[in-house]
């Protein structure tokens, strides 16, 4: 869709933040039966408005709305960012929208800009500002039939006439979405995170299947059947109409967005109140769950237990995911007390064990479901002993050639005895699991970084051919969103790196531009940059993996990869060229 994902430098804050507070709040808090109540009960839009306009025990009054209190809860629970539903599927917006068909809190009876107050409170506390936005709007029957094809009438249709124009109704829906998003990214200052939801149509298929309608990429098609005219934006440099994310990026160039608009997104989402299992996640992934019934306020529900929440959080952390934890304030704007209490308790744990959480990464070893997982930062790795791990001593995987400086219980800071075997495994003794059974965290401090450092990052890269904007330096900048690319599709092009010093080589890792392609190549090494010897010959390669890990040895200063074969229509192009001088994987 002609829109690149944000570089690592702009998404790293989410990896470091680890914990966020999600807030689902809107008219659905009135009846207190969750955010899908209108849909599940098949309440017509005109009737649903009564939860805002009619005086009753189910009226959404927002009379105790205090975003500063929400922010205090975020801080107390250990969250570093907050995400608020600017609009959910019922179509009621908490922010300004000048479209003539908009339905927002700025209109009577509330006449308040809840998003403006929220953004101000979050920003004042130094937390990152996130906004959730759903393009779904149950006020529009056209959402269920954007083309106007012959289909059964949807549940939200109030006009029983056979002449209802679904196609035109869908166009107004789209116009309103573009106007709302345009104002969100132009009237509220810097927004750090945009949490899309509901990019699908008629609640069918995938978000990407609806891209023909929403046009979520960089540009819109001027010939699209559902134009948005003045409600959209135009790209200043090209004069072309901007798509949803193109408009967002034009006004908020540093914002990151998830993958639920139909565009690829800067990060993925795993949603649900289940404990994550399996391996470390690749790329940037966020786990999100709600702790009390539905996502929106559920009067009859009670909060999850502390142990359940810790299990969800920790099993996400050790799989290298951030965690976004949801609460649903009531119709007045107050978070239920049982939710507040359990999140404050979570905050105590995160404060005591914060060094094993914030600014860490999951790994370097794979977790064992229900038993143990790992996080690391710098020269320290953290062992998270979960309830399923047997009591007694614990032995880590091998730490290679590193030496152990200290082992301690993170919560109590008590030093623990340890032994290192000949094969480099660390056995830790005298572990007290009674203090915090949901997650006993141990720290192992080494004399060097936990993971091998890429020594090419400090070098100088050159190439015999490159495209402007895709230079050789992009291959060693540590960012897989950038790349080196040759200027044509000829074979024989070379990328060369001067490491700046002599290195005892242990291996090289190459990330090619695209997956499912066959790149054939040769890796050569040189002491002086003049005389070369081959250290890895992949000229007959048949492996279509995007990332190639090459174990190779010898002393070198210069490395050169020569592309000897390409699939038809492809160019020599490398996203990442990493060089290591100690054991790595």
XYZ file of C-alpha atoms in Angstrom:
585
model
C 0.000 0.000 0.000
C 3.000 2.220 -0.609
C 3.496 2.951 3.075
C 6.499 1.666 5.003
C 6.359 0.519 8.600
C 7.989 2.817 11.107
C 11.733 2.271 11.720
C 12.874 0.565 14.904
C 13.921 3.910 16.356
C 10.271 5.042 16.441
C 8.723 1.830 17.779
C 11.371 1.047 20.389
C 9.471 2.977 23.072
C 6.734 0.336 22.995
C 9.266 -2.454 23.476
C 10.718 -0.572 26.439
C 7.379 0.486 27.979
C 6.089 -3.104 28.303
C 2.863 -2.245 30.173
C -0.083 -0.122 29.015
C -3.558 0.718 30.322
C -6.468 0.284 27.889
C -9.729 2.151 28.630
C -13.023 1.224 26.942
C -15.618 3.888 27.722
C -18.669 5.195 25.952
C -22.456 5.142 25.872
C -22.385 1.350 26.320
C -21.253 1.961 29.926
C -24.831 3.144 30.613
C -26.600 -0.219 30.392
C -23.438 -1.843 31.767
C -23.601 -4.974 29.626
C -20.447 -4.550 27.560
C -19.478 -2.680 24.426
C -21.281 -5.134 22.084
C -24.617 -4.878 23.933
C -26.307 -2.858 21.187
C -25.342 -5.467 18.594
C -26.122 -8.504 20.730
C -29.538 -7.167 21.816
C -30.282 -5.845 18.291
C -31.080 -2.356 19.598
C -31.924 0.081 16.821
C -29.687 3.194 16.712
C -32.614 5.540 17.512
C -33.430 3.513 20.619
C -29.804 3.193 21.642
C -29.494 6.986 21.807
C -31.747 6.820 24.823
C -28.840 5.558 26.912
C -27.307 9.014 26.398
C -30.344 11.277 26.260
C -32.954 9.780 28.627
C -32.817 10.209 32.389
C -32.590 6.668 33.796
C -30.344 4.387 35.912
C -28.795 3.308 32.589
C -27.976 6.798 31.303
C -24.371 7.521 30.342
C -23.815 10.708 32.362
C -20.013 10.954 32.668
C -20.609 13.205 35.666
C -17.535 11.893 37.528
C -15.215 11.753 34.546
C -11.712 12.516 35.799
C -8.958 11.466 33.400
C -6.338 12.425 35.991
C -7.700 9.595 38.161
C -7.309 7.160 35.261
C -3.745 8.359 34.779
C -2.991 7.869 38.484
C -4.222 4.301 38.158
C -1.984 3.826 35.125
C 1.008 5.017 37.118
C 0.113 2.914 40.153
C -0.212 -0.249 38.058
C 3.121 0.352 36.328
C 1.790 1.352 32.896
C 3.902 3.582 30.670
C 1.232 4.332 28.060
C -2.545 4.652 27.953
C -5.024 3.976 25.130
C -8.588 5.376 25.188
C -11.457 4.447 22.880
C -12.020 7.650 20.915
C -14.873 5.815 19.184
C -16.176 2.269 19.394
C -18.503 0.343 17.086
C -21.656 2.136 18.290
C -20.399 5.250 16.511
C -20.349 7.545 19.554
C -17.170 9.628 19.535
C -15.412 11.129 22.536
C -13.602 13.659 20.319
C -14.465 16.476 17.937
C -15.900 15.579 14.533
C -17.354 18.303 12.338
C -18.989 15.909 9.878
C -22.737 16.771 9.769
C -23.718 13.207 10.640
C -21.282 12.743 13.529
C -22.474 11.704 16.990
C -20.106 12.900 19.704
C -19.746 13.937 23.318
C -19.301 17.554 22.224
C -23.004 17.677 21.350
C -25.831 17.956 23.909
C -26.388 16.705 26.526
C -22.704 16.269 27.503
C -20.979 19.029 25.518
C -17.472 17.934 26.561
C -14.404 16.955 24.578
C -13.363 13.900 26.565
C -10.360 13.142 24.346
C -8.931 16.642 24.828
C -9.114 16.270 28.619
C -7.669 12.755 28.456
C -4.755 13.700 26.216
C -3.874 16.614 28.479
C -3.881 14.424 31.601
C -1.790 11.628 30.063
C 0.724 14.006 28.583
C 1.047 15.910 31.890
C 2.054 12.672 33.614
C 4.774 11.964 31.047
C 3.070 8.843 29.714
C 2.624 7.966 26.051
C -0.731 8.918 24.510
C -2.739 6.307 22.645
C -6.127 6.493 20.942
C -8.333 3.608 19.834
C -10.536 4.176 16.797
C -13.075 1.894 15.154
C -14.333 2.709 11.647
C -17.300 0.394 12.263
C -20.474 2.339 13.018
C -23.689 0.464 13.767
C -25.696 3.605 12.986
C -25.093 2.864 9.297
C -26.906 -0.043 7.612
C -24.548 0.579 4.704
C -21.710 -0.866 6.774
C -23.263 -4.286 6.188
C -23.704 -3.803 2.444
C -21.355 -1.190 0.992
C -22.054 -2.179 -2.626
C -25.840 -2.184 -2.320
C -26.099 -5.743 -3.587
C -29.250 -7.780 -2.998
C -28.892 -8.993 0.599
C -31.200 -9.468 3.588
C -31.838 -6.284 5.555
C -29.335 -5.811 8.409
C -30.470 -5.648 12.027
C -29.771 -1.907 12.340
C -31.964 -0.802 9.415
C -34.703 1.554 10.596
C -36.053 2.467 7.164
C -38.209 -0.450 6.057
C -38.382 0.914 2.530
C -36.989 -1.321 -0.198
C -35.444 1.795 -1.731
C -32.829 2.292 1.007
C -29.545 3.287 -0.675
C -26.889 1.190 1.054
C -24.124 2.358 -1.286
C -24.771 6.031 -0.516
C -25.107 5.267 3.200
C -21.712 3.548 3.146
C -20.178 6.600 1.506
C -21.400 8.843 4.353
C -19.993 6.333 6.847
C -16.594 6.532 5.157
C -16.728 10.339 4.986
C -17.368 10.533 8.707
C -14.455 8.196 9.466
C -12.024 10.296 7.422
C -13.201 13.504 9.066
C -12.925 12.011 12.560
C -9.431 10.636 11.989
C -8.282 13.879 10.386
C -9.326 15.813 13.461
C -7.814 13.275 15.848
C -4.394 13.713 14.244
C -4.560 17.488 13.774
C -6.338 18.910 16.844
C -4.912 17.063 19.860
C -1.162 17.495 19.614
C 1.303 14.600 19.346
C -0.341 11.159 19.446
C 2.027 8.253 20.067
C -0.141 5.236 19.305
C -3.192 4.692 17.088
C -5.049 1.491 17.945
C -7.273 0.595 15.006
C -10.050 -1.943 15.435
C -12.759 -3.318 13.164
C -11.332 -2.732 9.697
C -13.474 -5.596 8.348
C -16.828 -5.075 6.631
C -20.130 -6.609 7.712
C -18.151 -8.342 10.477
C -16.880 -10.805 7.881
C -13.462 -11.778 6.552
C -10.223 -9.994 7.348
C -9.398 -6.327 7.796
C -7.318 -6.449 4.616
C -10.351 -7.718 2.662
C -12.044 -4.357 3.229
C -9.125 -2.235 1.984
C -10.984 -1.619 -1.285
C -13.511 0.386 0.720
C -11.602 2.074 3.561
C -8.394 2.674 1.531
C -6.161 2.424 4.602
C -2.800 2.846 2.851
C -0.879 5.925 1.794
C -3.115 7.088 -1.058
C -6.738 6.879 -2.121
C -7.864 6.010 -5.635
C -9.561 9.080 -7.201
C -11.866 6.651 -9.013
C -12.933 4.807 -5.851
C -16.705 4.218 -5.671
C -16.892 5.821 -2.225
C -15.081 9.194 -2.413
C -14.700 11.298 0.708
C -14.160 14.658 -1.011
C -13.465 17.516 1.426
C -13.442 15.174 4.422
C -10.108 13.731 3.360
C -6.658 15.274 2.914
C -4.360 15.861 -0.043
C -0.642 15.070 -0.130
C 1.229 18.365 -0.442
C 4.085 16.943 -2.501
C 2.113 14.914 -5.056
C -1.374 16.402 -4.983
C -2.794 12.905 -4.555
C -5.627 12.120 -2.105
C -4.348 10.462 1.066
C -5.625 7.187 2.462
C -6.290 6.723 6.162
C -2.741 5.902 7.244
C -1.298 8.284 4.670
C -3.318 11.068 6.294
C -2.261 9.935 9.772
C 1.442 9.870 8.862
C 1.249 13.235 7.092
C 0.166 14.904 10.331
C 1.744 12.562 12.918
C 5.001 11.281 11.362
C 6.208 9.629 14.583
C 2.973 7.830 15.451
C 2.882 4.018 15.489
C -0.246 2.064 14.563
C -1.401 -1.507 14.869
C -2.358 -3.890 12.080
C -6.155 -3.711 12.280
C -6.924 -1.056 9.682
C -6.243 -3.255 6.671
C -2.704 -1.857 6.383
C 0.200 -4.004 7.628
C 0.721 -1.954 10.793
C 3.804 -1.202 12.863
C 2.973 -3.932 15.387
C 0.759 -6.981 15.686
C -1.867 -7.774 18.311
C -2.759 -10.939 20.198
C -6.124 -10.396 21.880
C -7.821 -12.402 24.601
C -7.831 -13.414 28.234
C -5.831 -16.592 27.627
C -2.278 -17.201 28.806
C 0.148 -16.987 25.888
C 2.131 -20.106 25.098
C 4.703 -21.175 22.549
C 7.906 -19.523 21.373
C 9.274 -15.998 21.467
C 7.310 -13.758 19.133
C 9.043 -12.271 16.117
C 8.634 -8.591 15.445
C 6.731 -6.185 17.658
C 3.637 -7.814 19.180
C 1.220 -6.576 21.827
C -0.854 -8.828 24.054
C -4.123 -7.208 25.133
C -6.811 -8.474 27.469
C -9.610 -7.190 29.668
C -9.793 -7.974 33.369
C -13.507 -7.624 34.180
C -16.107 -9.214 31.947
C -16.456 -7.461 28.618
C -14.123 -4.702 27.423
C -16.756 -2.083 28.195
C -18.209 -1.755 31.704
C -19.971 -4.927 32.831
C -22.021 -4.313 35.955
C -22.526 -7.997 36.778
C -18.859 -8.972 36.413
C -16.000 -9.181 38.884
C -12.326 -8.654 38.245
C -9.816 -11.335 37.409
C -7.669 -12.521 40.290
C -4.180 -11.178 40.852
C -2.609 -14.532 39.988
C -4.543 -14.685 36.700
C -3.380 -11.204 35.685
C 0.253 -11.884 36.584
C 0.159 -15.104 34.539
C -1.103 -13.186 31.491
C 1.466 -10.402 31.899
C 4.539 -12.516 32.617
C 3.817 -15.115 29.938
C 3.656 -12.233 27.475
C 6.867 -10.583 28.694
C 8.946 -13.740 28.392
C 7.691 -14.112 24.808
C 8.858 -10.584 23.984
C 5.421 -8.973 23.912
C 4.163 -5.740 25.412
C 0.959 -6.006 27.463
C -2.085 -3.716 27.221
C -4.487 -4.285 30.128
C -8.087 -3.098 29.777
C -10.542 -1.591 32.248
C -14.107 -0.404 31.622
C -15.176 2.646 33.661
C -18.866 2.852 34.591
C -21.456 5.288 33.246
C -20.203 8.002 35.595
C -16.558 7.581 34.521
C -15.212 5.625 37.503
C -13.180 2.438 37.230
C -14.696 -0.352 39.379
C -12.922 -0.630 42.719
C -12.068 -4.309 42.359
C -10.238 -3.479 39.121
C -8.385 -0.637 40.825
C -7.353 -2.825 43.754
C -5.968 -5.697 41.697
C -4.102 -3.378 39.311
C -2.494 -1.536 42.203
C -1.287 -4.897 43.508
C 0.117 -5.657 40.059
C 1.904 -2.307 40.218
C 3.599 -3.330 43.478
C 5.020 -6.436 41.814
C 6.138 -4.477 38.740
C 7.810 -1.907 40.996
C 9.654 -4.571 43.003
C 10.726 -6.511 39.902
C 10.788 -3.652 37.380
C 14.376 -4.238 36.315
C 13.262 -7.606 34.867
C 10.380 -5.965 32.986
C 11.010 -2.460 31.630
C 13.555 -1.936 28.844
C 14.093 -5.703 28.632
C 13.554 -8.132 25.771
C 12.139 -11.628 25.927
C 14.751 -14.384 25.756
C 17.476 -15.101 24.950
C 16.148 -18.644 25.420
C 12.749 -19.994 24.549
C 10.223 -20.203 27.407
C 8.844 -23.508 28.672
C 5.065 -23.306 28.856
C 3.827 -22.918 32.411
C 7.260 -23.388 33.962
C 9.909 -20.826 33.095
C 10.729 -17.934 30.809
C 13.466 -15.341 30.433
C 13.968 -11.642 29.886
C 17.276 -9.810 29.516
C 18.857 -6.395 29.387
C 22.519 -5.555 28.875
C 24.700 -7.961 30.832
C 21.886 -9.399 32.981
C 19.310 -12.050 32.234
C 16.265 -12.744 34.384
C 14.754 -16.130 35.148
C 10.973 -16.066 35.676
C 10.026 -19.177 37.647
C 6.315 -19.827 37.130
C 3.945 -21.946 39.249
C 4.484 -25.047 37.112
C 8.251 -25.057 37.678
C 9.244 -27.699 40.285
C 10.622 -26.364 43.562
C 14.313 -26.591 44.375
C 17.419 -25.721 42.426
C 17.198 -24.340 38.908
C 19.696 -24.773 36.083
C 19.844 -22.301 33.202
C 20.789 -23.034 29.609
C 24.485 -22.636 28.759
C 25.825 -19.068 28.824
C 28.729 -19.668 26.421
C 32.044 -18.059 27.291
C 30.557 -15.483 29.692
C 31.376 -15.437 33.410
C 28.840 -15.006 36.200
C 29.392 -12.020 38.490
C 26.322 -12.280 40.720
C 23.013 -14.129 41.121
C 20.190 -12.690 43.248
C 16.460 -12.709 43.947
C 15.131 -9.594 42.202
C 12.306 -8.896 44.649
C 14.331 -9.245 47.874
C 17.786 -8.442 46.391
C 19.151 -11.442 48.364
C 22.261 -13.016 46.840
C 21.871 -16.668 45.853
C 24.520 -19.399 45.691
C 25.334 -20.791 42.245
C 27.629 -23.136 40.373
C 28.677 -23.046 36.727
C 29.207 -26.397 34.989
C 31.914 -27.127 32.442
C 29.406 -26.682 29.636
C 28.394 -23.222 30.909
C 25.074 -23.965 32.616
C 24.333 -22.064 35.833
C 22.733 -23.976 38.729
C 21.082 -21.677 41.296
C 20.350 -22.856 44.838
C 18.476 -21.670 47.968
C 15.575 -20.245 45.956
C 12.625 -19.057 48.057
C 9.430 -19.498 46.043
C 7.124 -18.476 48.894
C 7.511 -14.731 48.545
C 5.770 -14.427 45.160
C 4.555 -17.738 43.773
C 3.021 -16.378 40.524
C 6.493 -15.337 39.349
C 9.731 -15.737 41.295
C 12.308 -13.633 39.464
C 16.050 -14.352 39.639
C 18.776 -12.186 38.127
C 22.051 -13.508 36.698
C 24.665 -10.827 36.063
C 27.405 -11.610 33.531
C 30.720 -10.011 32.658
C 29.507 -9.146 29.156
C 26.283 -8.584 27.251
C 23.808 -11.432 27.333
C 23.418 -11.546 23.568
C 26.239 -11.219 21.101
C 26.750 -7.670 19.833
C 26.774 -6.954 16.119
C 30.260 -5.590 15.442
C 29.338 -4.482 11.917
C 27.211 -1.686 13.365
C 30.369 0.293 14.156
C 31.829 -0.284 10.698
C 31.644 1.428 7.310
C 29.599 -0.109 4.503
C 30.085 0.475 0.793
C 28.621 -1.067 -2.350
C 29.385 -1.131 -6.042
C 25.781 -0.120 -6.798
C 22.998 1.456 -4.770
C 19.708 3.331 -5.063
C 19.250 6.749 -3.512
C 17.598 6.202 -0.143
C 18.663 2.544 -0.087
C 22.375 2.922 0.505
C 24.966 0.454 1.763
C 24.906 2.088 5.202
C 21.275 0.978 5.593
C 22.387 -2.657 5.754
C 24.328 -2.090 9.008
C 22.149 0.507 10.761
C 20.393 -2.082 12.944
C 16.997 -1.296 11.434
C 15.288 -3.912 9.258
C 12.843 -1.276 7.999
C 15.718 0.116 5.900
C 17.840 -1.710 3.322
C 20.620 -1.587 0.790
C 19.419 -2.131 -2.769
C 21.396 -2.313 -6.002
C 20.401 0.026 -8.821
C 19.479 -2.802 -11.218
C 18.641 -6.509 -11.256
C 22.041 -7.659 -12.504
C 24.013 -10.281 -10.577
C 27.529 -9.660 -9.279
C 26.701 -6.654 -7.115
C 28.630 -6.455 -3.832
C 28.114 -5.111 -0.339
C 31.354 -4.608 1.617
C 31.888 -3.754 5.297
C 35.058 -2.464 6.910
C 34.731 -3.454 10.584
C 37.313 -0.846 11.620
C 39.390 -3.371 13.604
C 40.526 -6.964 13.485
C 37.836 -9.401 14.617
C 37.958 -13.093 15.494
C 34.937 -14.040 13.465
C 32.285 -16.467 14.775
C 29.520 -15.845 12.271
C 27.420 -13.605 10.049
C 23.656 -13.124 9.827
C 22.089 -11.720 6.655
C 18.467 -10.589 6.377
C 17.533 -10.281 2.708
C 14.878 -7.866 1.490
C 12.123 -10.409 0.893
C 11.052 -13.811 2.206
C 10.294 -16.767 -0.085
C 13.026 -15.780 -2.538
C 16.216 -17.604 -3.486
C 19.263 -15.402 -3.029
C 22.559 -16.992 -4.123
C 25.789 -15.448 -2.937
C 29.366 -15.765 -1.689
C 30.838 -14.345 1.528
C 34.509 -13.339 1.388
C 36.901 -12.148 4.089
C 40.025 -9.996 3.979
C 42.627 -8.621 6.363
C 43.657 -5.698 4.148
C 40.707 -5.198 1.797
C 42.840 -6.315 -1.149
C 43.357 -10.064 -0.862
C 40.128 -12.008 -0.314
C 39.285 -15.571 0.714
C 35.885 -17.242 0.691
C 34.450 -18.105 4.112
C 30.959 -19.168 2.977
C 29.904 -20.265 -0.514
C 26.137 -20.172 -1.088
C 26.269 -19.861 -4.866
C 24.114 -22.994 -5.139
C 21.693 -21.916 -2.409
C 18.100 -23.234 -2.538
C 17.006 -21.906 0.863
C 14.146 -19.383 0.520
C 14.301 -18.164 4.129
C 14.664 -14.406 4.514
C 17.319 -14.666 7.241
C 20.504 -16.668 6.679
C 22.795 -17.487 9.627
C 26.330 -18.450 8.654
C 28.793 -19.953 11.140
C 32.316 -19.039 10.061
C 35.670 -18.478 11.743
C 38.947 -16.677 11.221
C 40.501 -13.283 11.859
C 39.254 -10.527 9.578
C 38.666 -6.810 9.181
C 36.757 -6.697 5.886
C 33.765 -8.754 4.790
C 32.121 -8.784 1.380
C 28.949 -10.453 0.158
C 28.674 -10.895 -3.617
C 25.254 -11.737 -5.051
C 25.681 -14.437 -7.704
C 22.074 -15.361 -8.469
C 18.575 -13.882 -8.136
C 14.998 -14.846 -8.886
C 13.545 -13.174 -11.954
C 12.756 -9.503 -11.410
C 14.576 -9.250 -8.066
C 17.534 -7.083 -7.101
C 20.442 -7.557 -4.737
C 18.987 -6.093 -1.551
C 19.897 -6.639 2.105
C 17.974 -5.350 5.134
C 20.530 -6.376 7.733
C 24.154 -7.542 7.631
C 25.370 -8.504 11.118
C 28.819 -9.742 12.154
C 29.665 -11.470 15.436
C 32.872 -12.198 17.342
C 31.397 -14.429 20.067
C 28.843 -17.277 20.133
C 25.455 -16.232 18.799
C 22.271 -17.732 17.410
